[in-house]
N, CA, C and O atoms as a MOPAC input file, in Angstrom:
PM7 MOZYME 1SCF
protein

 N    -24.99400 1   -22.79100 1    -5.28400 1
 C    -24.09200 1   -21.88800 1    -5.96300 1
 C    -22.77600 1   -21.81600 1    -5.18600 1
 O    -22.76500 1   -21.69700 1    -3.96100 1
 N    -21.70400 1   -21.88800 1    -5.90500 1
 C    -20.38400 1   -21.86500 1    -5.28800 1
 C    -20.04200 1   -20.45300 1    -4.79500 1
 O    -20.24900 1   -19.46800 1    -5.50300 1
 N    -19.51500 1   -20.37800 1    -3.56400 1
 C    -19.10700 1   -19.09600 1    -2.99200 1
 C    -17.85400 1   -18.59300 1    -3.70700 1
 O    -16.96000 1   -19.38000 1    -4.01500 1
 N    -17.78300 1   -17.27700 1    -3.97600 1
 C    -16.56600 1   -16.74400 1    -4.60200 1
 C    -15.38200 1   -16.85600 1    -3.64900 1
 O    -15.52200 1   -16.71700 1    -2.43400 1
 N    -14.22200 1   -17.10900 1    -4.22700 1
 C    -13.00000 1   -17.21300 1    -3.43200 1
 C    -12.55300 1   -15.81900 1    -3.00900 1
 O    -12.52700 1   -14.89400 1    -3.82100 1
 N    -12.20300 1   -15.67600 1    -1.74400 1
 C    -11.74100 1   -14.40500 1    -1.20800 1
 C    -10.22000 1   -14.41000 1    -1.17600 1
 O     -9.60400 1   -15.35800 1    -0.68900 1
 N     -9.61800 1   -13.34200 1    -1.70000 1
 C     -8.16800 1   -13.23500 1    -1.67000 1
 C     -7.70000 1   -13.00500 1    -0.24400 1
 O     -8.30900 1   -12.24100 1     0.50500 1
 N     -6.63000 1   -13.66200 1     0.11900 1
 C     -6.02300 1   -13.49500 1     1.43800 1
 C     -5.26500 1   -12.16500 1     1.43500 1
 O     -4.35500 1   -11.96500 1     0.63000 1
 N     -5.64700 1   -11.25600 1     2.34400 1
 C     -5.17500 1    -9.88000 1     2.31100 1
 C     -4.37000 1    -9.53100 1     3.55100 1
 O     -4.68700 1    -9.97500 1     4.65500 1
 N     -3.31800 1    -8.72600 1     3.36200 1
 C     -2.50700 1    -8.21200 1     4.46600 1
 C     -2.40900 1    -6.68900 1     4.31300 1
 O     -2.29500 1    -6.17200 1     3.20200 1
 N     -2.45700 1    -5.98300 1     5.44600 1
 C     -2.27200 1    -4.53800 1     5.46100 1
 C     -0.88400 1    -4.23600 1     5.99100 1
 O     -0.53100 1    -4.65100 1     7.09500 1
 N     -0.10300 1    -3.52000 1     5.21400 1
 C      1.21900 1    -3.08100 1     5.66000 1
 C      1.09600 1    -1.60400 1     6.02300 1
 O      0.92600 1    -0.75100 1     5.15200 1
 N      1.18300 1    -1.32200 1     7.29700 1
 C      1.08700 1     0.05400 1     7.80100 1
 C      2.45000 1     0.70600 1     7.63400 1
 O      3.44000 1     0.24800 1     8.20400 1
 N      2.49700 1     1.76900 1     6.85600 1
 C      3.75700 1     2.41800 1     6.51000 1
 C      4.14000 1     3.53600 1     7.47000 1
 O      5.32200 1     3.85500 1     7.60500 1
 N      3.18300 1     4.12200 1     8.12400 1
 C      3.41000 1     5.22400 1     9.04300 1
 C      2.11700 1     5.98000 1     9.24000 1
 O      1.09100 1     5.61000 1     8.66900 1
 N      2.14700 1     7.01800 1    10.02800 1
 C      0.93000 1     7.77300 1    10.31500 1
 C      0.95800 1     9.19200 1     9.77700 1
 O      0.00900 1     9.94800 1     9.98400 1
 N      2.02600 1     9.56600 1     9.09400 1
 C      2.10700 1    10.93900 1     8.60300 1
 C      1.11400 1    11.18200 1     7.47800 1
 O      0.86300 1    10.31300 1     6.64300 1
 N      0.55400 1    12.39700 1     7.48000 1
 C     -0.37300 1    12.80100 1     6.43100 1
 C     -0.17300 1    14.28100 1     6.17100 1
 O      0.17900 1    15.04100 1     7.07300 1
 N     -0.39900 1    14.67800 1     4.94000 1
 C     -0.25000 1    16.08200 1     4.58500 1
 C     -1.53900 1    16.87100 1     4.81900 1
 O     -1.55600 1    18.08700 1     4.62400 1
 N     -2.61200 1    16.20600 1     5.23000 1
 C     -3.87000 1    16.86200 1     5.58000 1
 C     -4.18300 1    16.53800 1     7.02500 1
 O     -3.56700 1    15.64600 1     7.60800 1
 N     -5.10900 1    17.23300 1     7.59900 1
 C     -5.50200 1    17.00200 1     8.99500 1
 C     -7.02000 1    16.91100 1     9.08100 1
 O     -7.67000 1    17.76000 1     9.69200 1
 N     -7.57200 1    15.87900 1     8.46500 1
 C     -9.02600 1    15.70000 1     8.44000 1
 C     -9.54100 1    15.33500 1     9.83100 1
 O     -8.90100 1    14.55500 1    10.53800 1
 N    -10.67500 1    15.88100 1    10.23100 1
 C    -11.19600 1    15.60600 1    11.57300 1
 C    -11.60800 1    14.15100 1    11.78400 1
 O    -11.63900 1    13.68300 1    12.92200 1
 N    -11.92500 1    13.43200 1    10.71300 1
 C    -12.37600 1    12.04200 1    10.85200 1
 C    -11.21600 1    11.04900 1    10.96400 1
 O    -11.44500 1     9.85100 1    11.13600 1
 N    -10.01300 1    11.51700 1    10.87100 1
 C     -8.85000 1    10.62700 1    10.82700 1
 C     -7.86800 1    10.99400 1    11.93700 1
 O     -7.84300 1    12.12800 1    12.41600 1
 N     -7.06900 1    10.02100 1    12.32900 1
 C     -6.02000 1    10.34100 1    13.29300 1
 C     -4.95800 1    11.17400 1    12.59400 1
 O     -4.79300 1    11.07000 1    11.37900 1
 N     -4.25400 1    11.97600 1    13.32300 1
 C     -3.24500 1    12.82800 1    12.69400 1
 C     -1.91500 1    12.76600 1    13.42700 1
 O     -1.16500 1    13.74100 1    13.45700 1
 N     -1.63200 1    11.62300 1    14.01300 1
 C     -0.33600 1    11.44800 1    14.66000 1
 C      0.75800 1    11.49600 1    13.59600 1
 O      0.52100 1    11.16300 1    12.43500 1
 N      1.92700 1    11.90200 1    13.99000 1
 C      3.04900 1    11.94000 1    13.04800 1
 C      4.09100 1    10.92500 1    13.49400 1
 O      5.10300 1    11.25900 1    14.10900 1
 N      3.80200 1     9.67600 1    13.15900 1
 C      4.67100 1     8.58500 1    13.55800 1
 C      5.21900 1     7.92000 1    12.29700 1
 O      4.46300 1     7.61800 1    11.37300 1
 N      6.49700 1     7.69700 1    12.26100 1
 C      7.11000 1     6.91700 1    11.18900 1
 C      7.50300 1     5.56400 1    11.75100 1
 O      8.00900 1     5.46200 1    12.86900 1
 N      7.26700 1     4.53900 1    10.96900 1
 C      7.68200 1     3.20400 1    11.34700 1
 C      8.85500 1     2.82200 1    10.45700 1
 O      8.74500 1     2.92300 1     9.23500 1
 N      9.96000 1     2.39200 1    11.02200 1
 C     11.03600 1     1.92200 1    10.14700 1
 C     10.55000 1     0.67400 1     9.41700 1
 O     10.04000 1    -0.25400 1    10.04400 1
 N     10.70500 1     0.64900 1     8.09900 1
 C     10.23600 1    -0.49800 1     7.33500 1
 C     11.22200 1    -1.64500 1     7.46900 1
 O     12.42100 1    -1.47700 1     7.24300 1
 N     10.71300 1    -2.80100 1     7.83700 1
 C     11.52000 1    -4.00200 1     7.99100 1
 C     11.20900 1    -4.92900 1     6.81300 1
 O     10.12000 1    -5.49800 1     6.74000 1
 N     12.15300 1    -5.07800 1     5.90600 1
 C     11.94200 1    -5.88400 1     4.70100 1
 C     11.63900 1    -7.34900 1     5.01000 1
 O     11.13800 1    -8.06800 1     4.14500 1
 N     11.93600 1    -7.80100 1     6.23000 1
 C     11.63300 1    -9.19100 1     6.60000 1
 C     10.13400 1    -9.46800 1     6.55400 1
 O      9.71600 1   -10.61600 1     6.40500 1
 N      9.33400 1    -8.42800 1     6.68100 1
 C      7.89000 1    -8.61500 1     6.62400 1
 C      7.47700 1    -9.16700 1     5.24500 1
 O      6.47400 1    -9.87100 1     5.13800 1
 N      8.24000 1    -8.85000 1     4.20900 1
 C      7.91200 1    -9.34200 1     2.87000 1
 C      8.12600 1   -10.84600 1     2.76300 1
 O      7.38000 1   -11.53000 1     2.06200 1
 N      9.13600 1   -11.36600 1     3.45100 1
 C      9.32100 1   -12.82400 1     3.49600 1
 C      8.11700 1   -13.47300 1     4.16700 1
 O      7.65700 1   -14.53100 1     3.73600 1
 N      7.60900 1   -12.84300 1     5.21800 1
 C      6.44300 1   -13.36000 1     5.93100 1
 C      5.20500 1   -13.33100 1     5.03500 1
 O      4.41000 1   -14.27100 1     5.04100 1
 N      5.04200 1   -12.25200 1     4.26400 1
 C      3.90800 1   -12.14700 1     3.33200 1
 C      3.96600 1   -13.28900 1     2.32400 1
 O      2.96200 1   -13.95400 1     2.07000 1
 N      5.14600 1   -13.51100 1     1.75300 1
 C      5.30900 1   -14.58700 1     0.76000 1
 C      5.07000 1   -15.96100 1     1.37100 1
 O      4.41600 1   -16.80600 1     0.76000 1
 N      5.59300 1   -16.19000 1     2.56600 1
 C      5.51300 1   -17.50700 1     3.20300 1
 C      4.11400 1   -17.85900 1     3.68400 1
 O      3.82800 1   -19.03300 1     3.92300 1
 N      3.23700 1   -16.87500 1     3.83100 1
 C      1.92200 1   -17.13400 1     4.39900 1
 C      0.77800 1   -17.02700 1     3.39900 1
 O     -0.38300 1   -16.91700 1     3.79500 1
 N      1.08900 1   -17.05900 1     2.13000 1
 C      0.07000 1   -17.19700 1     1.09700 1
 C     -0.81400 1   -15.99100 1     0.84200 1
 O     -1.92200 1   -16.14100 1     0.32700 1
 N     -0.35500 1   -14.81200 1     1.18600 1
 C     -1.15900 1   -13.62800 1     0.90300 1
 C     -1.16500 1   -13.34200 1    -0.58800 1
 O     -0.18900 1   -13.60600 1    -1.29000 1
 N     -2.27400 1   -12.79800 1    -1.05700 1
 C     -2.41200 1   -12.47800 1    -2.47300 1
 C     -2.68100 1   -10.99400 1    -2.70000 1
 O     -2.42400 1   -10.47000 1    -3.78400 1
 N     -3.19600 1   -10.32200 1    -1.67900 1
 C     -3.51900 1    -8.90400 1    -1.77400 1
 C     -2.73300 1    -8.15900 1    -0.70800 1
 O     -2.72500 1    -8.54700 1     0.46000 1
 N     -2.07400 1    -7.08700 1    -1.11900 1
 C     -1.28300 1    -6.26200 1    -0.21400 1
 C     -1.89100 1    -4.86800 1    -0.20100 1
 O     -1.95700 1    -4.19800 1    -1.23100 1
 N     -2.33500 1    -4.43700 1     0.97700 1
 C     -2.90500 1    -3.10700 1     1.14800 1
 C     -1.89000 1    -2.24800 1     1.87700 1
 O     -1.27200 1    -2.68400 1     2.84900 1
 N     -1.72500 1    -1.03200 1     1.40500 1
 C     -0.80400 1    -0.10000 1     2.04200 1
 C     -1.60600 1     0.89400 1     2.86600 1
 O     -2.56600 1     1.49100 1     2.38000 1
 N     -1.19700 1     1.06400 1     4.12600 1
 C     -1.89800 1     1.98000 1     5.01300 1
 C     -0.99100 1     3.08500 1     5.49400 1
 O      0.23500 1     2.97100 1     5.46200 1
 N     -1.60600 1     4.14100 1     5.93500 1
 C     -0.90000 1     5.27400 1     6.49900 1
 C     -1.64900 1     5.70900 1     7.74100 1
 O     -2.21600 1     4.88700 1     8.46000 1
 N     -1.64500 1     6.90200 1     7.96600 1
 C     -1.55400 1     8.18100 1     7.32200 1
 C     -1.85100 1     8.12800 1     5.83500 1
 O     -2.69700 1     7.37200 1     5.35600 1
 N     -1.12100 1     8.95700 1     5.14100 1
 C     -1.23400 1     9.06700 1     3.69000 1
 C     -0.14900 1     8.20200 1     3.06300 1
 O      1.03200 1     8.54400 1     3.12600 1
 N     -0.54600 1     7.07000 1     2.45100 1
 C      0.45200 1     6.13200 1     1.92200 1
 C      1.40100 1     6.72200 1     0.88300 1
 O      2.55000 1     6.29300 1     0.78000 1
 N      0.92500 1     7.70800 1     0.10900 1
 C      1.80700 1     8.23100 1    -0.94000 1
 C      2.98600 1     9.02400 1    -0.38100 1
 O      3.94300 1     9.29500 1    -1.10600 1
 N      2.93100 1     9.39900 1     0.90100 1
 C      4.09900 1    10.01400 1     1.54500 1
 C      5.25000 1     8.99600 1     1.59400 1
 O      6.42300 1     9.36900 1     1.59500 1
 N      4.89600 1     7.72600 1     1.63400 1
 C      5.87700 1     6.62900 1     1.75000 1
 C      6.07600 1     5.93200 1     0.40100 1
 O      6.28400 1     4.72000 1     0.35600 1
 N      6.01400 1     6.69100 1    -0.69200 1
 C      5.99800 1     6.09500 1    -2.02300 1
 C      7.24000 1     5.27200 1    -2.33400 1
 O      7.13000 1     4.22400 1    -2.97100 1
 N      8.39800 1     5.70600 1    -1.91300 1
 C      9.62200 1     4.92500 1    -2.18100 1
 C      9.54200 1     3.54900 1    -1.53600 1
 O     10.04000 1     2.57400 1    -2.09900 1
 N      8.92300 1     3.45700 1    -0.36800 1
 C      8.73500 1     2.15700 1     0.28300 1
 C      7.73900 1     1.31500 1    -0.50100 1
 O      7.94500 1     0.11200 1    -0.66400 1
 N      6.67500 1     1.91800 1    -0.98500 1
 C      5.69300 1     1.19400 1    -1.80100 1
 C      6.36200 1     0.64800 1    -3.05600 1
 O      6.14600 1    -0.50500 1    -3.42900 1
 N      7.17600 1     1.47700 1    -3.70800 1
 C      7.91700 1     1.01800 1    -4.89600 1
 C      8.79100 1    -0.18800 1    -4.55800 1
 O      8.80400 1    -1.17900 1    -5.28800 1
 N      9.50800 1    -0.09700 1    -3.46500 1
 C     10.40600 1    -1.18700 1    -3.05200 1
 C      9.61100 1    -2.47300 1    -2.79400 1
 O     10.02700 1    -3.55400 1    -3.21300 1
 N      8.49100 1    -2.35700 1    -2.11900 1
 C      7.66900 1    -3.53500 1    -1.82500 1
 C      7.15000 1    -4.15600 1    -3.11600 1
 O      7.23400 1    -5.37000 1    -3.29600 1
 N      6.62000 1    -3.33900 1    -4.00700 1
 C      6.09200 1    -3.86500 1    -5.27700 1
 C      7.18000 1    -4.54900 1    -6.08900 1
 O      6.95600 1    -5.62300 1    -6.64700 1
 N      8.33400 1    -3.94800 1    -6.15800 1
 C      9.43100 1    -4.54800 1    -6.93300 1
 C      9.94000 1    -5.83400 1    -6.28800 1
 O     10.35100 1    -6.76200 1    -6.98500 1
 N      9.91300 1    -5.88600 1    -4.96000 1
 C     10.37200 1    -7.08300 1    -4.26000 1
 C      9.37200 1    -8.22700 1    -4.39600 1
 O      9.75700 1    -9.36400 1    -4.66600 1
 N      8.09100 1    -7.92500 1    -4.20900 1
 C      7.06600 1    -8.97500 1    -4.27400 1
 C      6.68000 1    -9.32500 1    -5.70800 1
 O      6.32600 1   -10.46900 1    -5.99300 1
 N      6.74400 1    -8.36300 1    -6.59900 1
 C      6.45200 1    -8.61600 1    -8.00200 1
 C      4.98600 1    -8.46600 1    -8.36400 1
 O      4.18200 1    -7.94800 1    -7.58900 1
 N      4.66100 1    -8.93000 1    -9.55800 1
 C      3.33200 1    -8.75200 1   -10.13900 1
 C      2.33200 1    -9.83200 1    -9.74500 1
 O      1.19400 1    -9.80000 1   -10.21400 1
 N      2.71100 1   -10.77400 1    -8.91100 1
 C      1.79500 1   -11.85000 1    -8.52100 1
 C      0.83800 1   -11.43700 1    -7.40500 1
 O      0.04500 1   -12.25800 1    -6.94600 1
 N      0.89600 1   -10.20000 1    -6.96700 1
 C      0.05600 1    -9.71500 1    -5.88400 1
 C     -0.86600 1    -8.61600 1    -6.40900 1
 O     -0.55500 1    -7.92500 1    -7.37800 1
 N     -2.00400 1    -8.47900 1    -5.74200 1
 C     -2.88600 1    -7.35600 1    -6.03000 1
 C     -2.62500 1    -6.30000 1    -4.95900 1
 O     -2.71400 1    -6.58800 1    -3.76500 1
 N     -2.30300 1    -5.08200 1    -5.38300 1
 C     -1.95400 1    -4.00100 1    -4.46500 1
 C     -3.08800 1    -2.98000 1    -4.41500 1
 O     -3.74900 1    -2.71400 1    -5.41900 1
 N     -3.30000 1    -2.41600 1    -3.22400 1
 C     -4.30000 1    -1.35900 1    -3.11000 1
 C     -3.95800 1    -0.41200 1    -1.97900 1
 O     -3.22700 1    -0.76600 1    -1.05300 1
 N     -4.49200 1     0.79300 1    -2.06300 1
 C     -4.33000 1     1.76400 1    -0.99000 1
 C     -5.41300 1     2.82700 1    -1.09100 1
 O     -6.01500 1     3.02800 1    -2.14600 1
 N     -5.64800 1     3.50500 1     0.03500 1
 C     -6.57400 1     4.63400 1     0.11600 1
 C     -5.72600 1     5.89000 1     0.24100 1
 O     -4.79800 1     5.94100 1     1.04800 1
 N     -6.04500 1     6.90100 1    -0.55700 1
 C     -5.25900 1     8.13300 1    -0.58700 1
 C     -6.16900 1     9.35100 1    -0.65400 1
 O     -7.30500 1     9.26200 1    -1.11900 1
 N     -5.66900 1    10.48200 1    -0.19000 1
 C     -6.41800 1    11.72000 1    -0.38800 1
 C     -6.17500 1    12.27500 1    -1.79300 1
 O     -6.84400 1    13.22200 1    -2.20800 1
 N     -5.23300 1    11.70000 1    -2.51700 1
 C     -4.99500 1    12.04500 1    -3.91800 1
 C     -4.16500 1    13.28800 1    -4.15800 1
 O     -3.79800 1    13.56600 1    -5.29900 1
 N     -3.86300 1    14.03200 1    -3.12900 1
 C     -3.20200 1    15.32300 1    -3.32000 1
 C     -1.74100 1    15.21500 1    -3.75600 1
 O     -1.18700 1    16.16800 1    -4.30400 1
 N     -1.12200 1    14.07500 1    -3.51900 1
 C      0.29300 1    13.91100 1    -3.86800 1
 C      0.50800 1    13.06100 1    -5.12200 1
 O      1.63500 1    12.68100 1    -5.43900 1
 N     -0.58000 1    12.77000 1    -5.82700 1
 C     -0.45400 1    11.94200 1    -7.02800 1
 C      0.25700 1    12.72300 1    -8.12700 1
 O      0.03600 1    13.92200 1    -8.30400 1
 N      1.11000 1    12.02200 1    -8.85600 1
 C      1.79800 1    12.59900 1   -10.00400 1
 C      2.01700 1    11.48900 1   -11.02700 1
 O      1.62400 1    10.34500 1   -10.80000 1
 N      2.63400 1    11.82100 1   -12.13600 1
 C      2.79500 1    10.83400 1   -13.21700 1
 C      3.65600 1     9.64100 1   -12.79400 1
 O      3.38100 1     8.51100 1   -13.19700 1
 N      4.68100 1     9.87800 1   -11.99800 1
 C      5.53300 1     8.77900 1   -11.53800 1
 C      4.71600 1     7.76000 1   -10.74200 1
 O      4.85600 1     6.55200 1   -10.93500 1
 N      3.86700 1     8.25700 1    -9.85200 1
 C      3.01400 1     7.35500 1    -9.06500 1
 C      2.00800 1     6.65500 1    -9.96700 1
 O      1.77200 1     5.45600 1    -9.82300 1
 N      1.41700 1     7.39800 1   -10.89500 1
 C      0.44400 1     6.77800 1   -11.81000 1
 C      1.10100 1     5.68800 1   -12.65200 1
 O      0.46800 1     4.67700 1   -12.95500 1
 N      2.35800 1     5.88100 1   -13.03100 1
 C      3.05500 1     4.85300 1   -13.81400 1
 C      3.18200 1     3.55100 1   -13.02900 1
 O      2.94000 1     2.47300 1   -13.57300 1
 N      3.56200 1     3.64300 1   -11.75000 1
 C      3.68200 1     2.43700 1   -10.93200 1
 C      2.30700 1     1.81400 1   -10.70100 1
 O      2.16500 1     0.59200 1   -10.73300 1
 N      1.30100 1     2.64900 1   -10.46900 1
 C     -0.06900 1     2.15700 1   -10.28700 1
 C     -0.49500 1     1.36900 1   -11.51900 1
 O     -1.05900 1     0.28200 1   -11.39400 1
 N     -0.23200 1     1.90400 1   -12.69800 1
 C     -0.58000 1     1.21000 1   -13.93800 1
 C      0.23100 1    -0.07000 1   -14.10900 1
 O     -0.31100 1    -1.11000 1   -14.48300 1
 N      1.53200 1     0.01200 1   -13.83300 1
 C      2.41300 1    -1.13500 1   -14.02000 1
 C      1.99900 1    -2.32100 1   -13.15400 1
 O      2.09200 1    -3.47000 1   -13.58500 1
 N      1.54400 1    -2.04400 1   -11.93400 1
 C      1.16100 1    -3.11800 1   -11.00900 1
 C     -0.35400 1    -3.26900 1   -10.89300 1
 O     -0.83700 1    -4.00300 1   -10.03100 1
 N     -1.10100 1    -2.58600 1   -11.74700 1
 C     -2.55900 1    -2.67900 1   -11.77700 1
 C     -3.16000 1    -2.52700 1   -10.38100 1
 O     -4.00200 1    -3.32300 1    -9.96400 1
 N     -2.71300 1    -1.49400 1    -9.66600 1
 C     -3.15400 1    -1.26400 1    -8.29200 1
 C     -4.57900 1    -0.72600 1    -8.24900 1
 O     -5.03400 1    -0.04700 1    -9.17000 1
 N     -5.26800 1    -1.04500 1    -7.16400 1
 C     -6.56200 1    -0.43600 1    -6.88000 1
 C     -6.30200 1     0.76400 1    -5.97800 1
 O     -5.64800 1     0.65100 1    -4.94100 1
 N     -6.82500 1     1.91200 1    -6.39200 1
 C     -6.65100 1     3.14200 1    -5.63300 1
 C     -8.03200 1     3.65300 1    -5.24100 1
 O     -8.91300 1     3.79500 1    -6.08800 1
 N     -8.21200 1     3.92700 1    -3.96400 1
 C     -9.45800 1     4.48900 1    -3.46200 1
 C     -9.17500 1     5.89800 1    -2.98100 1
 O     -8.26700 1     6.10700 1    -2.17700 1
 N     -9.93800 1     6.86700 1    -3.46200 1
 C     -9.76800 1     8.25800 1    -3.03000 1
 C    -10.68400 1     8.54000 1    -1.86100 1
 O    -11.86600 1     8.19700 1    -1.88600 1
 N    -10.13400 1     9.16500 1    -0.83900 1
 C    -10.91700 1     9.49300 1     0.34500 1
 C    -10.84800 1    10.97800 1     0.59600 1
 O    -11.44400 1    11.47000 1     1.55400 1

């Protein structure tokens, strides 16, 4: 039986800020300046799945929007969220890019 093909995945860490302080998670408040050059590296190295990490990734939603618009619809996007900051604008982008969302 042929093994299923695994998508080549990259995690883009957006920062460590979170609006909750769960005991099982780190709660540092660090912001990372986003360097758009990382997207050229993602494209050049054959990645197919882009995972967004935080802290809470939805705090960095404008950066997520920028990344999705820059990379386009040829990638599978996913992130883990506590869900507390979800709204219709975020759901629209999630639907538009068929993102996988995991609630934690």
